[in-house]
Amino acid sequence: MIMKRTVLTLATAAAALAGAPLVFAAPFNPKDVAADPALVFHVDCDALRASSVGQSILSQQEVQDKLAAVGALFDFDIRSQLHGLTVYTTEGHPKDGALIVYADFDPNRLITLAKAADGFQGATNGSHVIYSWLDDKKKAKEGETSRVYGAIAGHRVVFGQEESHLAAALDVIDGTAPGFSGKKGLPSAEAGESILLEGLLLKFDFDGAGENAAIFKMSKSVRVKLSELANNMTATVRLEAADTNTSTQIASIAQGLVALLKLQQSDTNATKLANAIAIKQDGSMVGLTLSVPSSELVDMIKDGEKKEEEKKAEKHAANSKPSPENK
């Protein structure tokens, strides 16, 4: 599985390399994903911005100031020019994959910025040029490099951790390698429903993760969806097991985790979310559904941000107090 830090780094880099306008939307396109994904996630940034939660977040002055700062630095408006993000790995390479960024960009500006990066290189690959540069924040491990690889494919900027894997991703986009048919079951949208995030996990590799990963290790596949319908935000998780007995165990674990969440009486938002979770077992399938009014979720986010700011203020105040030795 692609490490969270790497994904965020690549996504930020892609956002920074955007420029001149094209106009298109970016719901999930299975044809851009390899036929044998181990993991695939897609964020529809256009749908996210149009959602009640997205609009509430964007309306905050602090958020606007941060976005303006990014825009001034990179000449990029994330509020309108970043349309979607797809990240996937394949069964053959479950830890290394591709990140596809759908955005309005000027190819010449992108290349100019890439050339300014440390250790810039370019290599022709069919009809594409694969660019690479050194990532100072990424430490090379045994058998790995600290290089980032990127290429332009139409209105997409494609990133990879390995040149060969990026080349394979470009083949899929060009149609010279088979794409994902979707038959393995990404969630579908209901009438009027706006999907903000959707994903599918088919091959799990937790690098020795502990008991918290048990619910996934017992599953054949996991499907997730975050959507909004009629001003109601819904998150669904569907876990498929090999048989009914295993799905019963998964349901029991899920119920136990929800019960623990309900015990966190000091966090009223956690308790409220836990009470809104419904768990249903149907044969070898276990479904978890969390549905709350978008307005309530917005209030929870604001409350969480307020508490986080209060913690920072308390920590700052504590660090500012003179120590007894200095009195």
XYZ file of C-alpha atoms in Angstrom:
327
model
C 0.000 0.000 0.000
C 1.336 3.473 -0.845
C 2.411 5.183 2.330
C 0.182 8.049 3.458
C 3.014 10.562 3.518
C 4.087 9.714 -0.014
C 0.551 10.042 -1.357
C 0.098 13.415 0.309
C 3.479 14.593 -0.951
C 2.677 13.613 -4.520
C -0.796 15.125 -4.342
C 0.629 18.389 -3.046
C 3.250 18.393 -5.775
C 0.591 17.815 -8.405
C -1.497 20.671 -7.052
C 1.528 22.935 -7.096
C 2.206 22.178 -10.764
C -1.125 23.364 -12.128
C -1.743 26.470 -14.187
C -3.816 27.359 -17.289
C -7.498 26.417 -17.595
C -9.215 23.447 -19.156
C -12.767 22.554 -18.158
C -13.868 19.043 -17.190
C -15.227 17.114 -14.231
C -13.451 14.192 -12.608
C -15.666 11.387 -11.352
C -13.931 8.014 -11.152
C -12.749 6.697 -14.533
C -12.072 2.931 -14.296
C -10.351 2.941 -17.701
C -7.445 4.888 -16.161
C -6.813 2.124 -13.586
C -5.007 -1.163 -14.230
C -7.129 -4.290 -14.669
C -5.793 -5.996 -11.529
C -5.938 -3.409 -8.730
C -5.060 -4.414 -5.189
C -6.250 -1.057 -3.959
C -8.010 1.832 -5.667
C -9.333 5.067 -4.167
C -10.794 8.087 -5.886
C -11.641 11.542 -4.528
C -13.940 13.684 -6.658
C -12.699 17.136 -5.665
C -15.447 18.884 -7.654
C -18.139 16.951 -5.788
C -16.368 17.524 -2.477
C -16.258 21.284 -3.016
C -19.948 21.323 -4.006
C -21.008 19.367 -0.910
C -22.410 21.068 2.183
C -19.322 20.119 4.192
C -16.949 21.294 1.465
C -18.716 24.628 1.114
C -18.669 25.144 4.865
C -14.929 24.470 5.059
C -14.190 26.731 2.083
C -16.251 29.541 3.607
C -13.929 29.809 6.606
C -11.617 32.819 6.418
C -8.652 30.846 7.750
C -9.072 28.282 4.971
C -9.433 31.031 2.382
C -6.227 32.667 3.628
C -4.310 29.388 3.385
C -5.615 28.723 -0.124
C -4.699 32.256 -1.157
C -1.177 31.707 0.148
C -0.874 28.485 -1.857
C -2.221 30.251 -4.932
C 0.275 33.083 -4.585
C 3.151 30.645 -4.215
C 2.250 28.197 -6.968
C -0.153 30.167 -9.204
C -2.809 27.516 -8.578
C -6.380 27.766 -7.303
C -7.235 24.505 -5.586
C -10.850 25.668 -5.286
C -11.437 25.334 -9.020
C -8.441 23.801 -10.794
C -8.021 20.509 -8.941
C -10.788 18.154 -10.061
C -9.959 14.657 -8.843
C -7.379 12.267 -7.410
C -7.086 8.536 -8.066
C -4.522 6.344 -6.364
C -4.127 2.627 -6.995
C -1.747 -0.281 -6.626
C -1.791 -3.581 -8.475
C -1.812 -7.163 -7.261
C 1.732 -7.582 -8.601
C 2.976 -4.481 -6.746
C 0.649 -3.908 -3.772
C 2.974 -1.380 -2.090
C 3.923 0.745 -5.099
C 1.364 2.258 -7.401
C 0.257 5.315 -9.300
C -1.350 8.604 -8.367
C -3.419 10.258 -11.105
C -4.181 13.942 -10.624
C -6.942 15.460 -12.756
C -6.371 19.202 -12.938
C -6.236 22.272 -15.158
C -2.584 22.699 -15.967
C -0.167 24.235 -18.424
C 2.243 21.453 -19.535
C 5.032 23.915 -20.258
C 4.779 25.462 -16.795
C 4.711 22.026 -15.202
C 7.878 20.975 -17.035
C 9.608 24.254 -16.184
C 8.913 23.768 -12.476
C 10.012 20.127 -12.628
C 13.307 21.137 -14.263
C 14.002 23.407 -11.309
C 13.810 20.442 -8.917
C 16.957 18.841 -7.553
C 18.280 15.959 -9.664
C 15.852 16.521 -12.557
C 15.941 13.930 -15.347
C 13.799 13.123 -18.388
C 13.451 9.847 -20.278
C 11.329 9.128 -23.369
C 8.791 6.343 -22.956
C 6.745 5.775 -26.104
C 4.699 8.912 -26.730
C 5.385 10.205 -23.219
C 8.347 11.650 -21.371
C 8.839 10.423 -17.815
C 10.363 13.098 -15.606
C 11.961 12.453 -12.252
C 13.558 14.441 -9.466
C 14.876 13.901 -5.977
C 12.523 14.119 -3.018
C 14.532 15.497 -0.091
C 11.823 14.407 2.369
C 11.786 10.812 1.196
C 14.592 8.722 2.639
C 15.768 5.915 0.410
C 15.414 2.454 1.896
C 17.130 -0.744 0.854
C 16.180 -1.447 -2.741
C 14.363 1.888 -3.097
C 15.257 5.351 -4.347
C 14.381 8.809 -3.144
C 13.205 9.850 -6.607
C 9.709 10.885 -7.662
C 8.518 10.032 -11.178
C 5.895 11.989 -13.095
C 4.431 12.259 -16.577
C 1.755 14.193 -18.455
C -1.103 12.271 -20.071
C -3.720 14.592 -21.538
C -5.444 16.413 -18.678
C -3.781 14.116 -16.153
C -0.549 14.358 -14.210
C 0.541 10.830 -13.282
C 3.007 10.109 -10.479
C 4.734 6.900 -9.424
C 7.350 5.664 -7.005
C 9.040 3.509 -9.644
C 9.686 4.353 -13.298
C 8.528 0.930 -14.519
C 5.259 1.158 -12.573
C 4.597 4.650 -13.931
C 5.267 3.396 -17.464
C 2.730 0.601 -16.885
C 0.178 3.147 -15.661
C 0.683 5.214 -18.818
C 0.077 2.112 -20.940
C -3.294 1.669 -19.236
C -4.239 5.295 -19.859
C -3.172 5.000 -23.513
C -5.308 1.888 -23.926
C -2.388 -0.386 -24.802
C -2.834 -2.304 -21.520
C -6.157 -3.514 -20.079
C -8.026 -1.210 -17.721
C -10.209 -1.912 -14.700
C -13.627 -3.213 -15.712
C -15.238 -2.339 -12.392
C -16.739 -5.827 -12.171
C -15.024 -6.358 -8.844
C -17.519 -3.975 -7.340
C -16.939 -0.306 -6.673
C -19.997 1.272 -5.029
C -22.584 2.711 -7.401
C -24.447 6.004 -6.952
C -28.135 6.159 -6.122
C -30.447 8.645 -7.805
C -29.442 12.155 -6.760
C -26.471 10.926 -4.756
C -23.110 12.705 -5.056
C -20.120 10.444 -4.402
C -17.231 12.326 -2.816
C -14.915 9.386 -2.183
C -15.003 5.740 -3.190
C -12.564 2.915 -2.839
C -11.901 -0.779 -3.069
C -9.352 -2.966 -1.281
C -8.725 -6.439 -2.662
C -5.225 -7.312 -1.461
C -4.120 -6.434 2.048
C -0.575 -5.965 3.285
C -0.359 -4.435 6.744
C 3.346 -5.027 7.401
C 2.674 -6.962 10.597
C -0.101 -4.699 11.872
C -1.673 -5.810 15.136
C -5.181 -6.638 16.231
C -6.610 -3.434 14.761
C -6.155 -4.932 11.293
C -7.936 -8.202 12.136
C -11.242 -7.098 10.608
C -9.461 -6.504 7.281
C -7.350 -9.647 7.384
C -10.563 -11.683 7.697
C -12.108 -9.985 4.650
C -11.778 -10.894 0.980
C -12.560 -7.343 -0.059
C -13.537 -3.990 1.414
C -15.573 -1.324 -0.376
C -15.984 2.206 0.940
C -18.065 5.182 -0.145
C -18.551 8.693 1.199
C -21.517 10.479 -0.329
C -24.105 13.197 0.138
C -27.788 12.919 -0.657
C -30.512 15.403 0.318
C -28.189 17.254 2.723
C -27.304 14.016 4.463
C -23.721 12.727 4.593
C -23.314 8.952 4.497
C -20.245 6.764 4.863
C -20.601 3.087 4.012
C -18.167 0.211 4.384
C -18.926 -3.242 2.967
C -16.715 -6.143 3.984
C -16.921 -9.440 2.131
C -15.778 -12.622 3.862
C -15.078 -16.091 2.506
C -18.076 -17.580 4.327
C -20.898 -16.810 6.741
C -18.975 -17.914 9.830
C -16.174 -15.493 9.076
C -18.593 -12.653 8.363
C -20.231 -13.316 11.740
C -16.842 -12.867 13.400
C -16.254 -9.649 11.435
C -19.644 -8.315 12.525
C -18.838 -9.131 16.161
C -15.512 -7.302 15.970
C -17.201 -4.296 14.350
C -19.870 -4.216 17.042
C -17.164 -4.362 19.705
C -15.285 -1.432 18.156
C -18.467 0.633 17.991
C -19.228 -0.231 21.622
C -15.784 1.022 22.652
C -16.410 4.230 20.728
C -19.660 4.744 22.627
C -17.772 4.495 25.926
C -15.795 7.658 25.137
C -18.155 9.842 27.138
C -15.630 12.687 27.244
C -15.992 13.058 23.465
C -19.625 13.789 22.703
C -19.002 13.864 18.957
C -17.488 10.376 19.024
C -20.489 9.109 20.970
C -22.896 10.774 18.545
C -21.161 9.203 15.548
C -21.035 5.800 17.220
C -24.781 5.919 17.888
C -25.351 6.708 14.204
C -23.510 3.606 12.969
C -25.669 0.716 11.782
C -24.143 -2.758 11.312
C -25.867 -5.371 9.169
C -24.796 -8.880 8.227
C -26.162 -10.509 5.076
C -24.623 -13.909 4.428
C -20.911 -13.423 3.774
C -21.295 -9.620 3.632
C -21.072 -7.174 6.536
C -22.161 -3.594 6.032
C -21.430 -0.584 8.246
C -23.354 2.612 7.558
C -22.883 5.984 9.205
C -25.411 8.620 8.182
C -25.741 12.097 9.700
C -27.186 15.408 8.537
C -24.500 17.418 6.745
C -25.152 20.387 9.043
C -24.402 18.264 12.116
C -21.178 16.982 10.562
C -20.130 20.561 9.825
C -20.765 21.472 13.479
C -18.701 18.462 14.604
C -15.802 19.506 12.375
C -15.916 23.057 13.718
C -16.109 21.780 17.291
C -13.127 19.495 16.672
C -11.102 22.358 15.212
C -12.002 24.563 18.194
C -10.859 21.895 20.667
C -7.632 21.410 18.711
C -6.919 25.142 18.848
C -7.621 25.149 22.585
C -5.157 22.280 23.090
C -2.511 24.167 21.109
C -3.124 27.309 23.171
C -2.850 25.354 26.436
C 0.351 23.678 25.271
C 1.812 27.014 24.200
C 0.876 28.577 27.534
C 2.452 25.684 29.445
C 5.670 25.933 27.426
C 5.774 29.693 27.962
C 5.716 29.419 31.759
C 9.166 29.963 33.307
C 10.622 26.862 34.893
C 11.327 26.888 38.688
C 15.076 26.818 37.938
C 14.813 30.125 36.061
C 12.953 31.995 38.811
